[in-house]
Amino acid sequence: MHNFEAFSTLLRRLPEYDALLGRLRSGEKVGSLGAMQSARALIAATLVEDRSGSALIVTATNERARELIEELLFWRSSGTYLFPAPEVLPFERIPWGEATVGRRMRVLASLLQGGDETQVVVTSAPALLTPLPPPATVRERLLVLRPGREQSLSSLAEYLSRGGYRAEAVVEVPGTFSRRGGILDVYPVSADGPVRIDFFGDMIDSLRWFDAQTQRSLGVASRVLLTPASEASAGMSPDSVAQVARLDCQGCHAAASADLESDKEDLVSGVAPRAFGLYLGYLYPRPATLLDYLGPGAMVLVDDLLFADEAAADLWHQAEESRSRGEGVGDIPVGLKSPLLEWEPVREALTAKASAVLGQGLDHTDSVLGPRFRPVPRMAGQVRVAIEEMVKAAEAGGAVAVTRQADRFAEMLRDRGIPGVTQEAIAEPIRGLQLVEATYPEGWALDLPDGSRVSLITDTEIFGWSRPPRRQARGRRRPEVSTIDVEPGDLVVHVEHGIGRYAGLTRLALDGVEKEYLEIEYAGSDRLYVPTYQVDRISRYVGSGDSQPSLSGLAGMDWQEAKSRARRAVEEIADELLELYATRSMVRGHAFAPDDTWQHELEAAFPYEETEDQLRTLGQVKADMERPRPMDRLICGDVGYGKTEVALRAAFKAVTNGKQVAILVPTTVLAQQHFDTFQRRLAIFPVTVEMLSRFRSDKQQDEVLERLKRGEVDIVVGTHRLIQKDVQFKDLGLVIVDEEQRFGVRHKEHLKKLRKEVDVLTMTATPIPRTLHMALSGLRDMSTIDTPPEDRLAVWTQVSQWDDSLVQRAIRRELARGGQVFVVHDRVMGIEGVANRLRNLVPEARIATANGQLPE
């Protein structure tokens, strides 16, 4: 049973809902419902189910569309799609993201294919303003593959080339294909992964999905839908190509002129340019909209019509600013046709269909359905108050608590003698209190005709935030990526020949066969050509100082002697460490108890979704802590990948076992950051967090030291001050060291002694060779976190002369997203001038300056 059913049953009891559904079924336009934002997804899902047929839901922004799709997926398990707007502004010569192109093509193809499933598409006003090719044109270019189908390999490869797919040696990214004998690999832009097509003559023998990273098969495919690589590839006509070919870039700078000529060549050859968004005003003789793909009986629901109008007007304004800037600096030809549709005709087409505004429209609310929903009280993290509110809501008619901490609340309810059982879905009918282990953005209370009230309570009301739903696990990155991530001019190390300078890729013919090689320069005029399949023998050079090393010679014995010296140094380190780690293996440390309910509560309160690497690392750390042997684990992970959250959970585990925790960091600023993070995350628990750094006065430090000694401080964050002789703990159980390589020899000697007695967790983004070698050789346990957080935004790079309009638009776009902006300037003396210029461009922004007077 879907989560949707129980609440939709209640919704259908309302006479206001019956009236609304009747008006929509008869094709009558409905005004605004005035429903609170969190209730709109349920109303929309119920209307779609009862009215049947496809539906379009329009929001004002991409961000709101993504929020709404997550809410709809809670109520509807399938048939719900997001149709995103391009990430780039009109008149910008920037390619759309691969994920955006693929998602848009998937939605168009799904709508054209139809089927028995009711389809719901969520989009935004900016997405509706982007012209689309006519549905008939796209339908003609869809191709369904099945085993046993008559299909020649050569004609399929030709179809892919015409559709904008690129031929590559290996298929790794969407929009590429590779032909090897009787096998063709292709990565459809609208699919989750690539497919391997095995031919038997002119017949498809088998279809198998495979992993783009490992190239290994994942399973049999019974059917594969191929679409063009982009909507532009699907809809270009000879007339539109001719129009672009006549464009003249007089007044453009050389790079823009060259780009235009390259785009013309692509179009003439039947391939859409990478930045095809620049030419959308020309590509489709009769541009369509998403409404044309939905069919005549589709229902249209608008989230907030007023906000949609504002978003459309704002996009047109930004487009004209972008045009003016592009023409002014010579980036684009003068007089390009706008790549946007006019909003008024699109708006009229929206409201012409059976439609309703879920939130606010131009008219006054003419339905009393919206006011049936009302907000739920906020508990601000007070768990006991939350329990009382749940019980009160259950007694008023029924309550469902959708929370990541359902088990914790069930236990607390049982302690009060109230039955509390955690469920996977909402049961029907809703009576008493149900606890559902899930997530939803925000709750509400629904007033029923009999005077009772049924409530949906979420983590937003309980804790003040709502955790995002768990995403599908993504494939891990291949380890070779970090090995070959070098640019021409970088120093590299070959395992047999030593230090050289990478000169780039080159193609050489050997015995009549041409292959690709990595060219490496060595001392003198020596060159080494390494086949690409031996790339694992090469790594980037990582030095311990600022001085540049001398290049090795291919003929001499310098590199062999250097390896011999390193081998002797390793033996000395091994002798030194042998005693330490032999002692550690003999010493009996503290075996921490398994996780308790408080630990589960803390982890459920994490407002983000953990990555697969984070969860694996946390499991390894906890397993170490629960063993009697003192832990010594190294965590390697890039900045922002979640090392601190792992450390915080380990620290809390130690504290709940009655132990104290010391967190050692190399800088005062980092100490303050960790102190703030730990205080904020542990605020609802009886845990005392303190800090020792130069940000604290001598008197404050003395007070902290005295409380540490008495055991009144659970967690202390500090710099080098933390490992001085006057620092004493009552019962130290865990030491966390951030960036150990930045501490001196004397400090590390102190840490060595600690390792004999207590658990030690070391975190680093850039381990020094010695630390890394100790981990890889088994002397220290190591965990790696190399998965970036979900939905991390891709980096766009645009090289341009300083342009006030461009800078202003870039800053405002980021501020509108709720982000921050760093402007890097290369001279301390001119930094205030740049800041004042930005204050004039973006007066609404709060601007501060900082510099470190670093050497060149």
mmCIF file of N, CA, C and O in Angstrom, residues 546-605:
data_model
loop_
_atom_site.group_PDB
_atom_site.id
_atom_site.type_symbol
_atom_site.label_atom_id
_atom_site.label_comp_id
_atom_site.label_asym_id
_atom_site.label_seq_id
_atom_site.Cartn_x
_atom_site.Cartn_y
_atom_site.Cartn_z
ATOM 1 N N ASP A 546 59.032 22.859 -0.480
ATOM 2 C CA ASP A 546 58.719 23.754 -1.585
ATOM 3 C C ASP A 546 59.708 23.633 -2.743
ATOM 4 O O ASP A 546 59.429 24.075 -3.842
ATOM 5 N N SER A 547 60.902 23.067 -2.493
ATOM 6 C CA SER A 547 61.923 23.009 -3.532
ATOM 7 C C SER A 547 61.558 21.978 -4.591
ATOM 8 O O SER A 547 60.946 20.953 -4.292
ATOM 9 N N GLN A 548 61.938 22.272 -5.843
ATOM 10 C CA GLN A 548 61.659 21.368 -6.953
ATOM 11 C C GLN A 548 62.764 20.317 -7.037
ATOM 12 O O GLN A 548 63.949 20.639 -6.950
ATOM 13 N N PRO A 549 62.412 19.054 -7.225
ATOM 14 C CA PRO A 549 63.443 18.017 -7.320
ATOM 15 C C PRO A 549 64.087 18.039 -8.702
ATOM 16 O O PRO A 549 63.528 18.563 -9.662
ATOM 17 N N SER A 550 65.266 17.474 -8.792
ATOM 18 C CA SER A 550 65.913 17.358 -10.098
ATOM 19 C C SER A 550 65.345 16.134 -10.808
ATOM 20 O O SER A 550 64.954 15.151 -10.180
ATOM 21 N N LEU A 551 65.293 16.223 -12.135
ATOM 22 C CA LEU A 551 64.764 15.109 -12.918
ATOM 23 C C LEU A 551 65.769 13.957 -12.921
ATOM 24 O O LEU A 551 66.980 14.167 -12.928
ATOM 25 N N SER A 552 65.238 12.757 -12.923
ATOM 26 C CA SER A 552 66.098 11.566 -12.979
ATOM 27 C C SER A 552 66.633 11.388 -14.395
ATOM 28 O O SER A 552 66.040 11.868 -15.369
ATOM 29 N N GLY A 553 67.746 10.669 -14.494
ATOM 30 C CA GLY A 553 68.293 10.325 -15.799
ATOM 31 C C GLY A 553 67.985 8.883 -16.126
ATOM 32 O O GLY A 553 68.093 8.004 -15.266
ATOM 33 N N LEU A 554 67.619 8.621 -17.355
ATOM 34 C CA LEU A 554 67.273 7.246 -17.715
ATOM 35 C C LEU A 554 68.497 6.334 -17.723
ATOM 36 O O LEU A 554 68.383 5.134 -17.474
ATOM 37 N N ALA A 555 69.675 6.909 -17.996
ATOM 38 C CA ALA A 555 70.870 6.073 -18.132
ATOM 39 C C ALA A 555 71.578 5.849 -16.797
ATOM 40 O O ALA A 555 72.219 4.826 -16.588
ATOM 41 N N GLY A 556 71.486 6.807 -15.850
ATOM 42 C CA GLY A 556 72.252 6.713 -14.608
ATOM 43 C C GLY A 556 71.602 5.814 -13.570
ATOM 44 O O GLY A 556 70.565 5.196 -13.788
ATOM 45 N N MET A 557 72.261 5.774 -12.404
ATOM 46 C CA MET A 557 71.787 4.943 -11.292
ATOM 47 C C MET A 557 71.190 5.794 -10.179
ATOM 48 O O MET A 557 70.955 5.298 -9.072
ATOM 49 N N ASP A 558 70.900 7.103 -10.449
ATOM 50 C CA ASP A 558 70.410 8.008 -9.395
ATOM 51 C C ASP A 558 69.129 7.484 -8.771
ATOM 52 O O ASP A 558 68.959 7.497 -7.551
ATOM 53 N N TRP A 559 68.203 7.042 -9.615
ATOM 54 C CA TRP A 559 66.899 6.625 -9.079
ATOM 55 C C TRP A 559 67.029 5.350 -8.239
ATOM 56 O O TRP A 559 66.398 5.216 -7.198
ATOM 57 N N GLN A 560 67.878 4.414 -8.679
ATOM 58 C CA GLN A 560 68.062 3.186 -7.911
ATOM 59 C C GLN A 560 68.688 3.493 -6.559
ATOM 60 O O GLN A 560 68.307 2.903 -5.533
ATOM 61 N N GLU A 561 69.648 4.449 -6.541
ATOM 62 C CA GLU A 561 70.256 4.832 -5.265
ATOM 63 C C GLU A 561 69.243 5.518 -4.357
ATOM 64 O O GLU A 561 69.221 5.299 -3.143
ATOM 65 N N ALA A 562 68.383 6.361 -4.945
ATOM 66 C CA ALA A 562 67.353 7.038 -4.146
ATOM 67 C C ALA A 562 66.394 6.013 -3.539
ATOM 68 O O ALA A 562 65.982 6.127 -2.374
ATOM 69 N N LYS A 563 66.050 4.981 -4.309
ATOM 70 C CA LYS A 563 65.158 3.944 -3.775
ATOM 71 C C LYS A 563 65.841 3.158 -2.662
ATOM 72 O O LYS A 563 65.207 2.781 -1.670
ATOM 73 N N SER A 564 67.163 2.964 -2.809
ATOM 74 C CA SER A 564 67.896 2.240 -1.758
ATOM 75 C C SER A 564 67.920 3.051 -0.469
ATOM 76 O O SER A 564 67.733 2.505 0.630
ATOM 77 N N ARG A 565 68.156 4.369 -0.586
ATOM 78 C CA ARG A 565 68.154 5.228 0.613
ATOM 79 C C ARG A 565 66.777 5.214 1.270
ATOM 80 O O ARG A 565 66.658 5.160 2.500
ATOM 81 N N ALA A 566 65.733 5.267 0.439
ATOM 82 C CA ALA A 566 64.378 5.250 0.985
ATOM 83 C C ALA A 566 64.102 3.924 1.693
ATOM 84 O O ALA A 566 63.454 3.879 2.737
ATOM 85 N N ARG A 567 64.630 2.838 1.111
ATOM 86 C CA ARG A 567 64.404 1.526 1.722
ATOM 87 C C ARG A 567 65.060 1.456 3.099
ATOM 88 O O ARG A 567 64.495 0.923 4.057
ATOM 89 N N ARG A 568 66.298 2.024 3.199
ATOM 90 C CA ARG A 568 66.980 2.024 4.502
ATOM 91 C C ARG A 568 66.218 2.888 5.518
ATOM 92 O O ARG A 568 66.103 2.528 6.693
ATOM 93 N N ALA A 569 65.694 4.031 5.046
ATOM 94 C CA ALA A 569 64.938 4.905 5.946
ATOM 95 C C ALA A 569 63.679 4.214 6.444
ATOM 96 O O ALA A 569 63.299 4.336 7.612
ATOM 97 N N VAL A 570 63.058 3.449 5.552
ATOM 98 C CA VAL A 570 61.857 2.716 5.953
ATOM 99 C C VAL A 570 62.185 1.674 7.015
ATOM 100 O O VAL A 570 61.430 1.474 7.972
ATOM 101 N N GLU A 571 63.334 1.022 6.858
ATOM 102 C CA GLU A 571 63.734 0.022 7.852
ATOM 103 C C GLU A 571 63.951 0.662 9.219
ATOM 104 O O GLU A 571 63.598 0.102 10.254
ATOM 105 N N GLU A 572 64.550 1.881 9.220
ATOM 106 C CA GLU A 572 64.755 2.585 10.483
ATOM 107 C C GLU A 572 63.416 2.944 11.132
ATOM 108 O O GLU A 572 63.225 2.803 12.342
ATOM 109 N N ILE A 573 62.493 3.428 10.286
ATOM 110 C CA ILE A 573 61.159 3.765 10.811
ATOM 111 C C ILE A 573 60.484 2.510 11.355
ATOM 112 O O ILE A 573 59.840 2.537 12.401
ATOM 113 N N ALA A 574 60.663 1.390 10.639
ATOM 114 C CA ALA A 574 60.033 0.147 11.076
ATOM 115 C C ALA A 574 60.549 -0.280 12.442
ATOM 116 O O ALA A 574 59.788 -0.712 13.308
ATOM 117 N N ASP A 575 61.889 -0.146 12.644
ATOM 118 C CA ASP A 575 62.454 -0.488 13.961
ATOM 119 C C ASP A 575 61.857 0.388 15.052
ATOM 120 O O ASP A 575 61.522 -0.082 16.144
ATOM 121 N N GLU A 576 61.726 1.688 14.719
ATOM 122 C CA GLU A 576 61.196 2.646 15.698
ATOM 123 C C GLU A 576 59.733 2.334 16.034
ATOM 124 O O GLU A 576 59.306 2.424 17.194
ATOM 125 N N LEU A 577 58.983 1.943 15.001
ATOM 126 C CA LEU A 577 57.560 1.705 15.213
ATOM 127 C C LEU A 577 57.268 0.329 15.798
ATOM 128 O O LEU A 577 56.224 0.127 16.424
ATOM 129 N N LEU A 578 58.194 -0.590 15.600
ATOM 130 C CA LEU A 578 57.952 -1.951 16.048
ATOM 131 C C LEU A 578 57.675 -2.011 17.543
ATOM 132 O O LEU A 578 56.738 -2.667 18.002
ATOM 133 N N GLU A 579 58.489 -1.277 18.294
ATOM 134 C CA GLU A 579 58.324 -1.267 19.745
ATOM 135 C C GLU A 579 56.978 -0.663 20.129
ATOM 136 O O GLU A 579 56.253 -1.197 20.982
ATOM 137 N N LEU A 580 56.636 0.472 19.464
ATOM 138 C CA LEU A 580 55.385 1.153 19.789
ATOM 139 C C LEU A 580 54.183 0.236 19.530
ATOM 140 O O LEU A 580 53.320 0.070 20.391
ATOM 141 N N TYR A 581 54.161 -0.381 18.362
ATOM 142 C CA TYR A 581 52.979 -1.159 18.014
ATOM 143 C C TYR A 581 52.958 -2.531 18.680
ATOM 144 O O TYR A 581 51.899 -3.114 18.868
ATOM 145 N N ALA A 582 54.130 -3.025 19.055
ATOM 146 C CA ALA A 582 54.157 -4.242 19.864
ATOM 147 C C ALA A 582 53.562 -3.955 21.239
ATOM 148 O O ALA A 582 52.783 -4.753 21.780
ATOM 149 N N THR A 583 53.912 -2.792 21.785
ATOM 150 C CA THR A 583 53.360 -2.395 23.077
ATOM 151 C C THR A 583 51.847 -2.226 22.981
ATOM 152 O O THR A 583 51.089 -2.673 23.841
ATOM 153 N N ARG A 584 51.388 -1.561 21.887
ATOM 154 C CA ARG A 584 49.954 -1.346 21.708
ATOM 155 C C ARG A 584 49.184 -2.663 21.644
ATOM 156 O O ARG A 584 48.084 -2.782 22.159
ATOM 157 N N SER A 585 49.789 -3.649 20.963
ATOM 158 C CA SER A 585 49.081 -4.919 20.818
ATOM 159 C C SER A 585 48.989 -5.669 22.144
ATOM 160 O O SER A 585 48.109 -6.507 22.328
ATOM 161 N N MET A 586 49.914 -5.340 23.071
ATOM 162 C CA MET A 586 49.903 -6.029 24.366
ATOM 163 C C MET A 586 48.997 -5.327 25.378
ATOM 164 O O MET A 586 48.437 -5.958 26.264
ATOM 165 N N VAL A 587 48.887 -4.001 25.229
ATOM 166 C CA VAL A 587 48.117 -3.223 26.203
ATOM 167 C C VAL A 587 46.629 -3.489 26.010
ATOM 168 O O VAL A 587 46.136 -3.558 24.888
ATOM 169 N N ARG A 588 45.925 -3.613 27.102
ATOM 170 C CA ARG A 588 44.476 -3.794 27.032
ATOM 171 C C ARG A 588 43.817 -2.436 27.210
ATOM 172 O O ARG A 588 43.914 -1.824 28.271
ATOM 173 N N GLY A 589 43.154 -1.944 26.176
ATOM 174 C CA GLY A 589 42.482 -0.657 26.247
ATOM 175 C C GLY A 589 41.040 -0.809 26.696
ATOM 176 O O GLY A 589 40.619 -1.868 27.150
ATOM 177 N N HIS A 590 40.293 0.274 26.502
ATOM 178 C CA HIS A 590 38.880 0.257 26.901
ATOM 179 C C HIS A 590 38.026 -0.217 25.725
ATOM 180 O O HIS A 590 38.118 0.315 24.624
ATOM 181 N N ALA A 591 37.215 -1.235 25.965
ATOM 182 C CA ALA A 591 36.285 -1.723 24.937
ATOM 183 C C ALA A 591 34.955 -0.993 25.111
ATOM 184 O O ALA A 591 34.248 -1.214 26.097
ATOM 185 N N PHE A 592 34.629 -0.113 24.174
ATOM 186 C CA PHE A 592 33.400 0.666 24.280
ATOM 187 C C PHE A 592 32.189 -0.222 24.013
ATOM 188 O O PHE A 592 32.254 -1.193 23.253
ATOM 189 N N ALA A 593 31.090 0.131 24.636
ATOM 190 C CA ALA A 593 29.852 -0.633 24.488
ATOM 191 C C ALA A 593 29.228 -0.366 23.119
ATOM 192 O O ALA A 593 29.497 0.652 22.480
ATOM 193 N N PRO A 594 28.383 -1.277 22.648
ATOM 194 C CA PRO A 594 27.660 -1.038 21.377
ATOM 195 C C PRO A 594 26.801 0.226 21.465
ATOM 196 O O PRO A 594 26.552 0.757 22.546
ATOM 197 N N ASP A 595 26.346 0.698 20.310
ATOM 198 C CA ASP A 595 25.558 1.932 20.245
ATOM 199 C C ASP A 595 24.303 1.829 21.113
ATOM 200 O O ASP A 595 23.648 0.783 21.151
ATOM 201 N N ASP A 596 23.981 2.944 21.783
ATOM 202 C CA ASP A 596 22.753 3.000 22.567
ATOM 203 C C ASP A 596 21.737 3.891 21.851
ATOM 204 O O ASP A 596 21.967 4.352 20.731
ATOM 205 N N THR A 597 20.600 4.135 22.489
ATOM 206 C CA THR A 597 19.539 4.917 21.834
ATOM 207 C C THR A 597 19.970 6.361 21.595
ATOM 208 O O THR A 597 19.559 6.977 20.612
ATOM 209 N N TRP A 598 20.778 6.915 22.498
ATOM 210 C CA TRP A 598 21.260 8.283 22.274
ATOM 211 C C TRP A 598 22.129 8.361 21.026
ATOM 212 O O TRP A 598 22.063 9.331 20.279
ATOM 213 N N GLN A 599 22.961 7.336 20.797
ATOM 214 C CA GLN A 599 23.812 7.323 19.606
ATOM 215 C C GLN A 599 22.943 7.294 18.352
ATOM 216 O O GLN A 599 23.190 8.028 17.394
ATOM 217 N N HIS A 600 21.906 6.455 18.384
ATOM 218 C CA HIS A 600 20.987 6.405 17.233
ATOM 219 C C HIS A 600 20.291 7.742 17.030
ATOM 220 O O HIS A 600 20.077 8.188 15.905
ATOM 221 N N GLU A 601 19.942 8.408 18.119
ATOM 222 C CA GLU A 601 19.250 9.687 18.023
ATOM 223 C C GLU A 601 20.155 10.744 17.412
ATOM 224 O O GLU A 601 19.740 11.531 16.564
ATOM 225 N N LEU A 602 21.424 10.779 17.840
ATOM 226 C CA LEU A 602 22.375 11.739 17.278
ATOM 227 C C LEU A 602 22.549 11.512 15.780
ATOM 228 O O LEU A 602 22.530 12.465 14.985
ATOM 229 N N GLU A 603 22.705 10.260 15.390
ATOM 230 C CA GLU A 603 22.971 9.967 13.984
ATOM 231 C C GLU A 603 21.744 10.243 13.115
ATOM 232 O O GLU A 603 21.860 10.684 11.985
ATOM 233 N N ALA A 604 20.573 9.999 13.658
ATOM 234 C CA ALA A 604 19.351 10.298 12.906
ATOM 235 C C ALA A 604 19.135 11.790 12.768
ATOM 236 O O ALA A 604 18.437 12.251 11.866
ATOM 237 N N ALA A 605 19.748 12.573 13.682
ATOM 238 C CA ALA A 605 19.587 14.032 13.647
ATOM 239 C C ALA A 605 20.523 14.697 12.642
ATOM 240 O O ALA A 605 20.486 15.920 12.479
#
